[in-house]
CSV table of C-alpha atoms in Angstrom, one decimal:
chain,number,residue,atom,x,y,z
A,1,ILE,CA,-15.5,111.5,-18.0
A,2,PHE,CA,-14.4,113.4,-14.5
A,3,SER,CA,-17.2,116.4,-13.3
A,4,PHE,CA,-16.4,118.7,-11.2
A,5,SER,CA,-18.7,120.8,-8.3
A,6,PRO,CA,-18.4,124.6,-8.7
A,7,LYS,CA,-16.3,124.5,-5.5
A,8,GLN,CA,-13.9,121.8,-6.5
A,9,SER,CA,-13.3,123.9,-10.1
A,10,LYS,CA,-13.1,126.7,-7.5
A,11,LYS,CA,-10.3,125.0,-5.9
A,12,LEU,CA,-8.8,123.8,-8.5
A,13,PHE,CA,-9.0,127.4,-10.1
A,14,LEU,CA,-6.7,128.3,-6.9
A,15,HIS,CA,-4.4,126.0,-7.1
A,16,TRP,CA,-3.4,126.2,-10.8
A,17,ASP,CA,-2.8,129.7,-10.1
A,18,LEU,CA,0.0,129.5,-7.3
A,19,PHE,CA,1.4,126.8,-9.1
A,20,GLY,CA,1.0,129.4,-12.0
A,21,ARG,CA,2.6,131.8,-9.8
A,22,LEU,CA,5.7,130.0,-8.6
A,23,MET,CA,6.3,129.3,-12.1
A,24,LYS,CA,6.8,132.6,-13.4
A,25,GLU,CA,8.9,132.9,-10.1
A,26,ASP,CA,11.4,130.2,-10.5
A,27,PRO,CA,14.2,131.5,-12.1
A,28,SER,CA,15.3,128.8,-14.5
A,29,THR,CA,12.4,128.2,-16.3
A,30,ILE,CA,12.3,130.5,-19.6
A,31,LYS,CA,10.6,133.8,-19.9
A,32,GLY,CA,7.3,133.6,-22.0
A,33,ALA,CA,7.4,129.7,-21.7
A,34,GLU,CA,6.5,129.0,-18.0
A,35,ALA,CA,3.2,126.6,-18.5
A,36,LEU,CA,5.1,124.7,-21.3
A,37,MET,CA,7.7,123.3,-18.8
A,38,LEU,CA,8.9,122.9,-14.9
A,39,GLY,CA,11.8,124.6,-14.0
A,40,GLU,CA,14.4,122.9,-11.7
A,41,MET,CA,13.4,124.5,-9.1
A,42,LEU,CA,10.4,122.4,-9.1
A,43,THR,CA,11.4,118.9,-9.9
A,44,LEU,CA,13.5,116.3,-7.8
A,45,PRO,CA,16.8,115.2,-8.9
A,46,GLN,CA,16.8,112.2,-10.9
A,47,ASN,CA,20.3,111.3,-9.9
A,48,PHE,CA,22.8,111.6,-7.3
A,49,GLY,CA,23.9,114.8,-7.6
A,50,ASN,CA,26.8,117.0,-6.6
A,51,ILE,CA,27.6,117.6,-3.5
A,52,PHE,CA,29.3,121.1,-3.3
A,53,LEU,CA,32.1,122.7,-0.8
A,54,GLY,CA,30.3,124.2,1.8
A,55,GLU,CA,26.9,122.1,2.5
A,56,THR,CA,26.4,119.6,4.3
A,57,PHE,CA,26.3,115.4,2.7
A,58,SER,CA,23.4,113.8,4.4
A,59,SER,CA,23.0,110.2,4.0
A,60,TYR,CA,20.6,107.7,5.4
A,61,ILE,CA,21.9,104.7,6.5
A,62,SER,CA,19.8,101.5,7.0
A,63,VAL,CA,20.7,97.8,7.9
A,64,HIS,CA,17.8,95.6,7.6
A,65,ASN,CA,17.5,92.1,8.4
A,66,ASP,CA,16.5,90.1,4.7
A,67,SER,CA,17.0,86.3,6.7
A,68,THR,CA,14.2,84.4,8.5
A,69,GLN,CA,16.5,84.0,12.2
A,70,GLU,CA,17.3,86.5,15.0
A,71,VAL,CA,21.5,87.8,14.6
A,72,LYS,CA,23.2,89.7,17.8
A,73,ASP,CA,25.7,92.2,18.5
A,74,ILE,CA,25.2,94.2,15.3
A,75,LEU,CA,27.9,97.3,15.1
A,76,VAL,CA,27.2,99.7,12.2
A,77,LYS,CA,29.7,102.6,11.5
A,78,ALA,CA,30.0,105.0,8.4
A,79,ASP,CA,33.3,106.5,7.9
A,80,LEU,CA,33.9,109.3,5.2
A,81,GLN,CA,37.4,109.2,3.6
A,82,THR,CA,39.0,112.1,2.0
A,83,SER,CA,42.0,112.6,0.4
A,84,SER,CA,43.3,113.9,3.9
A,85,GLN,CA,41.6,112.4,6.9
A,86,ARG,CA,39.0,109.6,7.6
A,87,LEU,CA,36.2,110.4,9.5
A,88,ASN,CA,33.8,108.3,12.1
A,89,LEU,CA,30.6,110.0,11.4
A,90,SER,CA,28.1,107.4,13.1
A,91,ALA,CA,26.1,108.8,15.6
A,92,SER,CA,26.3,106.1,18.0
A,93,ASN,CA,29.0,103.3,18.3
A,94,ASN,CA,27.2,101.1,20.8
A,95,THR,CA,26.3,97.7,19.6
A,96,VAL,CA,22.2,96.7,19.0
A,97,THR,CA,21.7,93.6,21.0
A,98,GLU,CA,19.6,91.8,19.1
A,99,LEU,CA,18.3,92.2,15.2
A,100,LYS,CA,14.9,90.2,14.3
A,101,PRO,CA,14.0,89.3,10.5
A,102,GLU,CA,12.2,91.8,8.5
A,103,SER,CA,13.5,94.6,11.7
A,104,CYS,CA,16.1,97.4,10.6
A,105,ILE,CA,18.6,99.7,12.2
A,106,ASP,CA,18.2,103.4,10.9
A,107,ASP,CA,20.6,106.1,11.1
A,108,VAL,CA,21.3,109.6,9.5
A,109,ILE,CA,24.8,110.9,9.2
A,110,HIS,CA,25.5,115.0,8.5
A,111,HIS,CA,28.9,116.5,7.8
A,112,GLU,CA,29.9,119.6,6.8
A,113,VAL,CA,32.0,119.4,3.5
A,114,LYS,CA,35.1,121.3,3.8
A,115,GLU,CA,37.5,119.5,1.3
A,116,ILE,CA,37.1,119.5,-2.5
A,117,GLY,CA,37.8,116.2,-4.6
A,118,THR,CA,36.8,112.6,-3.8
A,119,HIS,CA,35.1,111.1,-1.0
A,120,ILE,CA,34.2,107.8,-0.1
A,121,LEU,CA,31.7,106.5,2.7
A,122,VAL,CA,32.4,103.7,3.9
A,123,CYS,CA,29.8,102.1,5.4
A,124,ALA,CA,30.4,98.5,7.5
A,125,VAL,CA,28.4,96.1,9.6
A,126,SER,CA,29.5,93.6,11.7
A,127,TYR,CA,27.2,91.2,13.8
A,128,THR,CA,27.3,87.5,15.0
A,129,THR,CA,24.5,85.2,14.0
A,130,GLN,CA,22.6,82.1,16.1
A,131,ALA,CA,24.7,79.9,15.6
A,132,GLY,CA,27.7,82.5,17.4
A,133,GLU,CA,30.1,83.1,13.7
A,134,LYS,CA,30.7,86.3,13.8
A,135,LEU,CA,30.5,87.9,10.2
A,136,TYR,CA,31.5,91.6,8.9
A,137,PHE,CA,30.8,93.5,5.5
A,138,ARG,CA,31.4,96.7,3.8
A,139,LYS,CA,30.0,99.0,1.4
A,140,PHE,CA,31.0,102.1,-0.6
A,141,PHE,CA,29.8,105.1,-2.0
A,142,LYS,CA,31.6,107.5,-4.1
A,143,PHE,CA,30.6,111.1,-4.7
A,144,GLN,CA,32.6,114.3,-6.2
A,145,VAL,CA,32.6,117.3,-4.0
A,146,LEU,CA,32.9,120.4,-6.6
A,147,LYS,CA,33.9,124.3,-6.1
A,148,PRO,CA,30.5,126.1,-6.0
A,149,LEU,CA,31.5,129.4,-6.7
A,150,ASP,CA,34.8,131.1,-7.6
A,151,VAL,CA,35.3,134.6,-5.9
A,152,LYS,CA,37.5,137.6,-6.6
A,153,THR,CA,39.2,140.5,-5.1
A,154,LYS,CA,39.8,144.0,-5.8
A,155,PHE,CA,41.4,146.8,-3.5
A,156,TYR,CA,40.4,150.6,-4.4
A,157,ASN,CA,41.9,153.1,-2.1
A,158,ALA,CA,40.8,156.3,-1.0
A,159,GLU,CA,42.6,159.4,-0.7
A,160,THR,CA,41.8,159.1,3.4
A,161,ASP,CA,42.4,155.9,5.0
A,162,GLU,CA,39.5,154.1,3.8
A,163,VAL,CA,39.6,151.1,1.6
A,164,PHE,CA,36.9,150.0,-0.8
A,165,LEU,CA,37.0,145.8,-1.6
A,166,GLU,CA,35.2,145.0,-4.7
A,167,ALA,CA,34.3,141.2,-4.3
A,168,GLN,CA,33.1,139.3,-7.7
A,169,ILE,CA,31.2,136.1,-7.2
A,170,GLN,CA,30.7,133.5,-9.9
A,171,ASN,CA,27.9,130.5,-9.7
A,172,ILE,CA,29.8,127.8,-11.0
A,173,THR,CA,27.5,125.1,-10.9
A,174,THR,CA,24.7,124.3,-13.3
A,175,SER,CA,22.0,125.6,-11.6
A,176,PRO,CA,20.4,128.7,-10.0
A,177,MET,CA,21.5,129.4,-6.6
A,178,PHE,CA,20.0,131.7,-4.3
A,179,MET,CA,22.0,134.2,-2.3
A,180,GLU,CA,20.8,134.4,1.3
A,181,LYS,CA,23.6,136.5,2.7
A,182,VAL,CA,27.3,137.5,1.6
A,183,SER,CA,28.6,139.7,3.9
A,184,LEU,CA,32.6,140.9,4.7
A,185,GLU,CA,33.5,140.8,8.4
A,186,PRO,CA,36.1,143.0,9.0
A,187,SER,CA,39.5,142.8,11.2
A,188,MET,CA,39.6,144.3,14.5
A,189,MET,CA,40.6,147.5,12.8
A,190,TYR,CA,38.1,148.1,10.3
A,191,ASN,CA,34.9,149.4,10.8
A,192,VAL,CA,32.8,148.2,7.4
A,193,THR,CA,30.0,149.5,5.7
A,194,GLU,CA,27.9,147.7,2.9
A,195,LEU,CA,27.4,149.3,0.0
A,196,ASN,CA,24.6,147.0,-1.7
A,197,THR,CA,21.5,148.6,-1.4
A,198,VAL,CA,19.5,152.0,-2.5
A,199,GLU,CA,18.0,153.9,0.0
A,200,THR,CA,14.1,154.3,-0.8
A,201,GLY,CA,12.3,156.3,2.7
A,202,ASP,CA,12.5,154.2,5.7
A,203,GLU,CA,14.6,150.7,4.1
A,204,GLY,CA,16.7,149.8,2.0
A,205,THR,CA,16.6,147.6,-1.7
A,206,SER,CA,18.8,145.8,-2.6
A,207,THR,CA,20.8,147.1,-5.6
A,208,PHE,CA,20.3,143.0,-7.1
A,209,GLY,CA,16.1,143.0,-6.7
A,210,LYS,CA,13.7,141.1,-5.0
A,211,MET,CA,14.7,138.1,-6.0
A,212,SER,CA,18.5,137.9,-5.4
A,213,TYR,CA,19.2,134.7,-7.9
A,214,LEU,CA,22.3,134.2,-9.1
A,215,GLN,CA,22.2,132.1,-12.3
A,216,PRO,CA,24.6,129.7,-13.8
A,217,MET,CA,28.1,131.5,-15.0
A,218,ASP,CA,26.9,134.4,-14.2
A,219,THR,CA,28.6,137.0,-11.8
A,220,ARG,CA,27.7,139.3,-9.3
A,221,GLN,CA,29.8,142.1,-7.7
A,222,TYR,CA,29.4,143.2,-3.7
A,223,LEU,CA,30.7,146.7,-3.0
A,224,TYR,CA,32.0,147.4,0.6
A,225,CYS,CA,33.9,150.3,2.3
A,226,LEU,CA,36.1,149.6,5.1
A,227,LYS,CA,37.4,152.9,7.3
A,228,PRO,CA,40.0,152.4,10.7
A,229,LYS,CA,38.6,152.5,13.8
A,230,SER,CA,39.3,155.7,15.4
A,231,GLU,CA,41.7,154.2,18.2
A,232,PHE,CA,43.9,153.0,14.9
A,233,ALA,CA,43.5,155.8,12.4
A,234,GLU,CA,46.5,158.0,13.8
A,235,LYS,CA,48.8,154.8,14.1
A,236,ALA,CA,51.2,154.9,11.3
A,237,GLY,CA,51.0,150.9,11.3
A,238,VAL,CA,47.5,151.1,10.0
A,239,ILE,CA,48.7,153.1,6.6
A,240,LYS,CA,52.3,151.0,6.2
A,241,GLY,CA,52.7,147.5,5.3
A,242,VAL,CA,50.8,144.7,5.1
A,243,THR,CA,47.4,145.1,6.6
A,244,VAL,CA,44.7,142.4,7.5
A,245,ILE,CA,41.4,143.7,5.6
A,246,GLY,CA,38.9,140.8,7.0
A,247,LYS,CA,37.0,137.8,5.5
A,248,LEU,CA,34.1,137.1,3.3
A,249,ASP,CA,31.6,135.3,4.4
A,250,ILE,CA,29.0,133.6,1.8
A,251,VAL,CA,25.7,131.6,2.4
A,252,TRP,CA,23.8,130.5,-0.3
A,253,LYS,CA,20.3,127.5,-0.9
A,254,THR,CA,20.5,125.7,-4.1
A,255,ASN,CA,17.4,124.0,-5.5
A,256,LEU,CA,16.0,121.9,-3.1
A,257,GLY,CA,16.9,124.5,-0.3
A,258,GLU,CA,20.5,122.4,0.5
A,259,LYS,CA,22.2,124.9,2.3
A,260,GLY,CA,25.6,126.0,1.7
A,261,ARG,CA,28.1,128.0,3.8
A,262,LEU,CA,31.6,129.2,2.3
A,263,GLN,CA,34.2,131.7,4.2
A,264,THR,CA,37.4,132.9,2.2
A,265,SER,CA,40.3,133.1,4.5
A,266,GLN,CA,42.0,136.1,5.5
A,267,LEU,CA,41.7,139.2,3.2
A,268,GLN,CA,45.2,141.5,2.7
A,269,ARG,CA,46.1,144.2,0.5
A,270,MET,CA,49.0,145.7,0.2
A,271,ALA,CA,48.9,149.6,1.9
A,272,PRO,CA,50.0,152.1,-0.7
A,273,GLY,CA,53.5,154.0,0.6
A,274,TYR,CA,52.9,157.2,1.8
A,275,GLY,CA,57.0,157.7,2.6
A,276,ASP,CA,57.7,159.4,5.9
A,277,VAL,CA,55.7,162.0,5.6
A,278,ARG,CA,52.0,162.0,4.3
A,279,LEU,CA,50.0,165.1,2.9
A,280,SER,CA,45.9,164.6,2.8
A,281,LEU,CA,43.4,167.0,2.3
A,282,GLU,CA,40.5,167.2,4.9
A,283,MET,CA,38.1,169.8,3.6
A,284,ILE,CA,38.2,171.4,0.2
A,285,PRO,CA,35.2,173.3,-1.9
A,286,ASP,CA,34.5,171.7,-4.8
A,287,THR,CA,33.7,174.4,-6.5
A,288,VAL,CA,35.2,177.9,-6.5
A,289,ASN,CA,35.1,181.8,-7.7
A,290,LEU,CA,37.9,182.7,-10.3
A,291,GLU,CA,40.3,184.9,-8.8
A,292,GLU,CA,38.8,184.8,-5.1
A,293,PRO,CA,41.0,183.4,-2.5
A,294,PHE,CA,38.8,180.1,-0.5
A,295,ASP,CA,40.1,178.2,2.3
A,296,ILE,CA,41.2,174.4,1.9
A,297,THR,CA,42.4,171.8,5.4
A,298,CYS,CA,45.3,169.4,5.1
A,299,LYS,CA,46.8,167.3,7.5
A,300,ILE,CA,49.8,166.0,7.8
A,301,THR,CA,51.4,162.9,9.4
A,302,ASN,CA,54.6,161.8,10.5
A,303,CYS,CA,54.4,157.9,9.3
A,304,SER,CA,58.5,157.5,10.1
A,305,GLU,CA,59.6,155.9,13.7
A,306,ARG,CA,61.1,159.6,14.2
A,307,THR,CA,60.1,162.9,15.4
A,308,MET,CA,60.5,165.8,12.4
A,309,ASP,CA,61.0,169.1,12.9
A,310,LEU,CA,58.7,170.8,9.8
A,311,VAL,CA,59.0,173.5,7.5
A,312,LEU,CA,55.8,174.4,5.2
A,313,GLU,CA,57.5,176.3,1.9
A,314,MET,CA,54.2,177.4,-0.8
A,315,CYS,CA,55.4,177.3,-4.4
A,316,ASN,CA,52.9,179.3,-7.0
A,317,THR,CA,52.3,177.5,-10.1
A,318,ARG,CA,50.6,178.8,-13.6
A,319,SER,CA,47.0,178.9,-12.1
A,320,ILE,CA,47.6,178.1,-8.1
A,321,HIS,CA,48.5,181.1,-6.3
A,322,TRP,CA,49.3,181.0,-2.2
A,323,CYS,CA,48.2,183.2,0.3
A,324,GLY,CA,50.2,183.6,3.0
A,325,VAL,CA,53.9,183.5,4.0
A,326,SER,CA,55.9,180.8,2.4
A,327,GLY,CA,58.8,178.9,4.9
A,328,ARG,CA,56.6,179.0,7.7
A,329,GLN,CA,57.8,176.9,10.7
A,330,LEU,CA,55.2,174.3,11.4
A,331,GLY,CA,57.2,172.5,14.8
A,332,LYS,CA,57.8,169.5,15.9
A,333,VAL,CA,55.9,166.5,14.6
A,334,SER,CA,56.0,163.1,16.8
A,335,PRO,CA,55.8,159.6,15.5
A,336,SER,CA,52.4,159.0,14.2
A,337,ALA,CA,51.8,162.1,15.1
A,338,SER,CA,49.6,164.4,12.7
A,339,LEU,CA,48.3,168.3,12.3
A,340,SER,CA,45.7,170.1,10.8
A,341,LEU,CA,47.1,172.9,8.5
A,342,PRO,CA,44.7,175.6,7.2
A,343,LEU,CA,46.0,177.7,3.9
A,344,LYS,CA,44.4,180.1,1.7
A,345,LEU,CA,45.1,179.8,-2.3
A,346,LEU,CA,43.2,181.2,-5.3
A,347,SER,CA,43.4,180.4,-8.7
A,348,SER,CA,43.4,182.4,-12.1
A,349,VAL,CA,42.6,180.1,-14.6
A,350,GLN,CA,38.6,178.8,-14.6
A,351,GLY,CA,38.5,174.9,-15.6
A,352,LEU,CA,39.7,172.0,-13.4
A,353,GLN,CA,42.9,172.7,-12.3
A,354,SER,CA,45.0,170.8,-9.9
A,355,ILE,CA,46.3,172.5,-6.8
A,356,SER,CA,50.1,172.0,-6.3
A,357,GLY,CA,52.7,173.5,-4.9
A,358,LEU,CA,53.7,172.5,-1.4
A,359,ARG,CA,57.6,171.5,0.2
A,360,LEU,CA,58.0,170.0,3.4
A,361,THR,CA,61.2,170.1,5.0
A,362,ASP,CA,62.5,167.7,7.8
A,363,THR,CA,65.8,170.6,9.3
A,364,PHE,CA,66.7,167.7,11.1
A,365,LEU,CA,67.5,165.1,8.4
A,366,LYS,CA,67.8,168.3,5.7
A,367,ARG,CA,64.9,166.0,3.5
A,368,THR,CA,62.5,167.8,1.4
A,369,TYR,CA,59.4,165.7,0.4
A,370,GLU,CA,57.1,168.1,-2.5
A,371,TYR,CA,53.4,167.4,-3.2
A,372,ASP,CA,51.4,167.6,-6.3
A,373,ASP,CA,48.6,167.0,-7.7
A,374,ILE,CA,47.2,166.8,-4.1
A,375,ALA,CA,43.3,167.2,-5.1
A,376,GLN,CA,41.0,169.1,-8.1
A,377,VAL,CA,38.9,172.1,-7.7
A,378,CYS,CA,36.6,173.5,-10.5
A,379,VAL,CA,37.3,177.2,-10.9
A,380,VAL,CA,33.9,179.3,-12.7
A,381,CYS,CA,33.8,182.4,-13.5
A,382,PRO,CA,31.3,184.5,-11.7
A,383,TYR,CA,30.3,187.6,-14.0
A,384,MET,CA,29.6,184.8,-16.6
A,385,SER,CA,26.1,183.8,-18.1
A,386,ARG,CA,25.5,180.2,-18.3
A,387,GLU,CA,24.4,181.3,-21.9
A,388,SER,CA,28.0,182.6,-22.6
């Protein structure tokens, strides 16, 4: 029979309340049954467990003298054998002068795992007995290094030079994983903006919630926007050919707080081909009135390696009518140079209309470039009521 004083009972209740809250916050417990079983985050592993790529492998090595005699010149060496190399992990390669009976030599080794597959920890010990005999023995410990995450990337090209990167990260382990950081380190040509938070007041809230846990086999999407730096934005080399975007840096923690980190190789995307002359929109209204002129601003960039002498022609379509003189001389445009072009037009048809009918001609080589479906604009009738 046990009895508790009121102070002891209160202390026990506080401990149980803390334990209960930890159980509810453990992502590996079953919702509604937190008090029936322990979650994986609150229990020690029953076996050696798995080592994952990007984690730090740590091992405690102890050499104990079980005999009744003192030994001398003890050298302990720890090597890690992988499929491609053999690494020396011993903190010190100096010999220990003597080791008395029931004494031990302790060492802790660490290694950041960078290869997948079978790893063998080879512990070798050499020593000399009192009789002067030199003895030597080894022990082997084998373990597997597994892949913790599956990372897939997708690129989306905007109308401007902006690039959107979607990173899909899947937890392919058997335990929940706390995602401490997932960031994109851009290449020297880009600035990056993370789109994984929602602005609420002065601070941003993560789109994944307060507890950033990734359950086994679950996938999470991260989104980033990359924009060329001003010194590279006007260069044709930025928008042509294969472009290096950057690399993902992923940091996580597993059950007992083991920290892991992975960096992807440099991500590359094939930039869209714009031909010799690129035409993009810098300014366009979202909504315009029927049969009322409105202004847009186009940007023309010479993506070729030669100077062009451009002429602009404006061709009316069924719904779009250009205001101004067609066949206007734009002048010479040097390689990688660009110019802004304000234009005026109107629409004779309501609804979502496509802006088309622009044509550029290079008088030097007599080449013509036509641009249809440049953008879309919503055309409304200002005299029509909402009810009608």
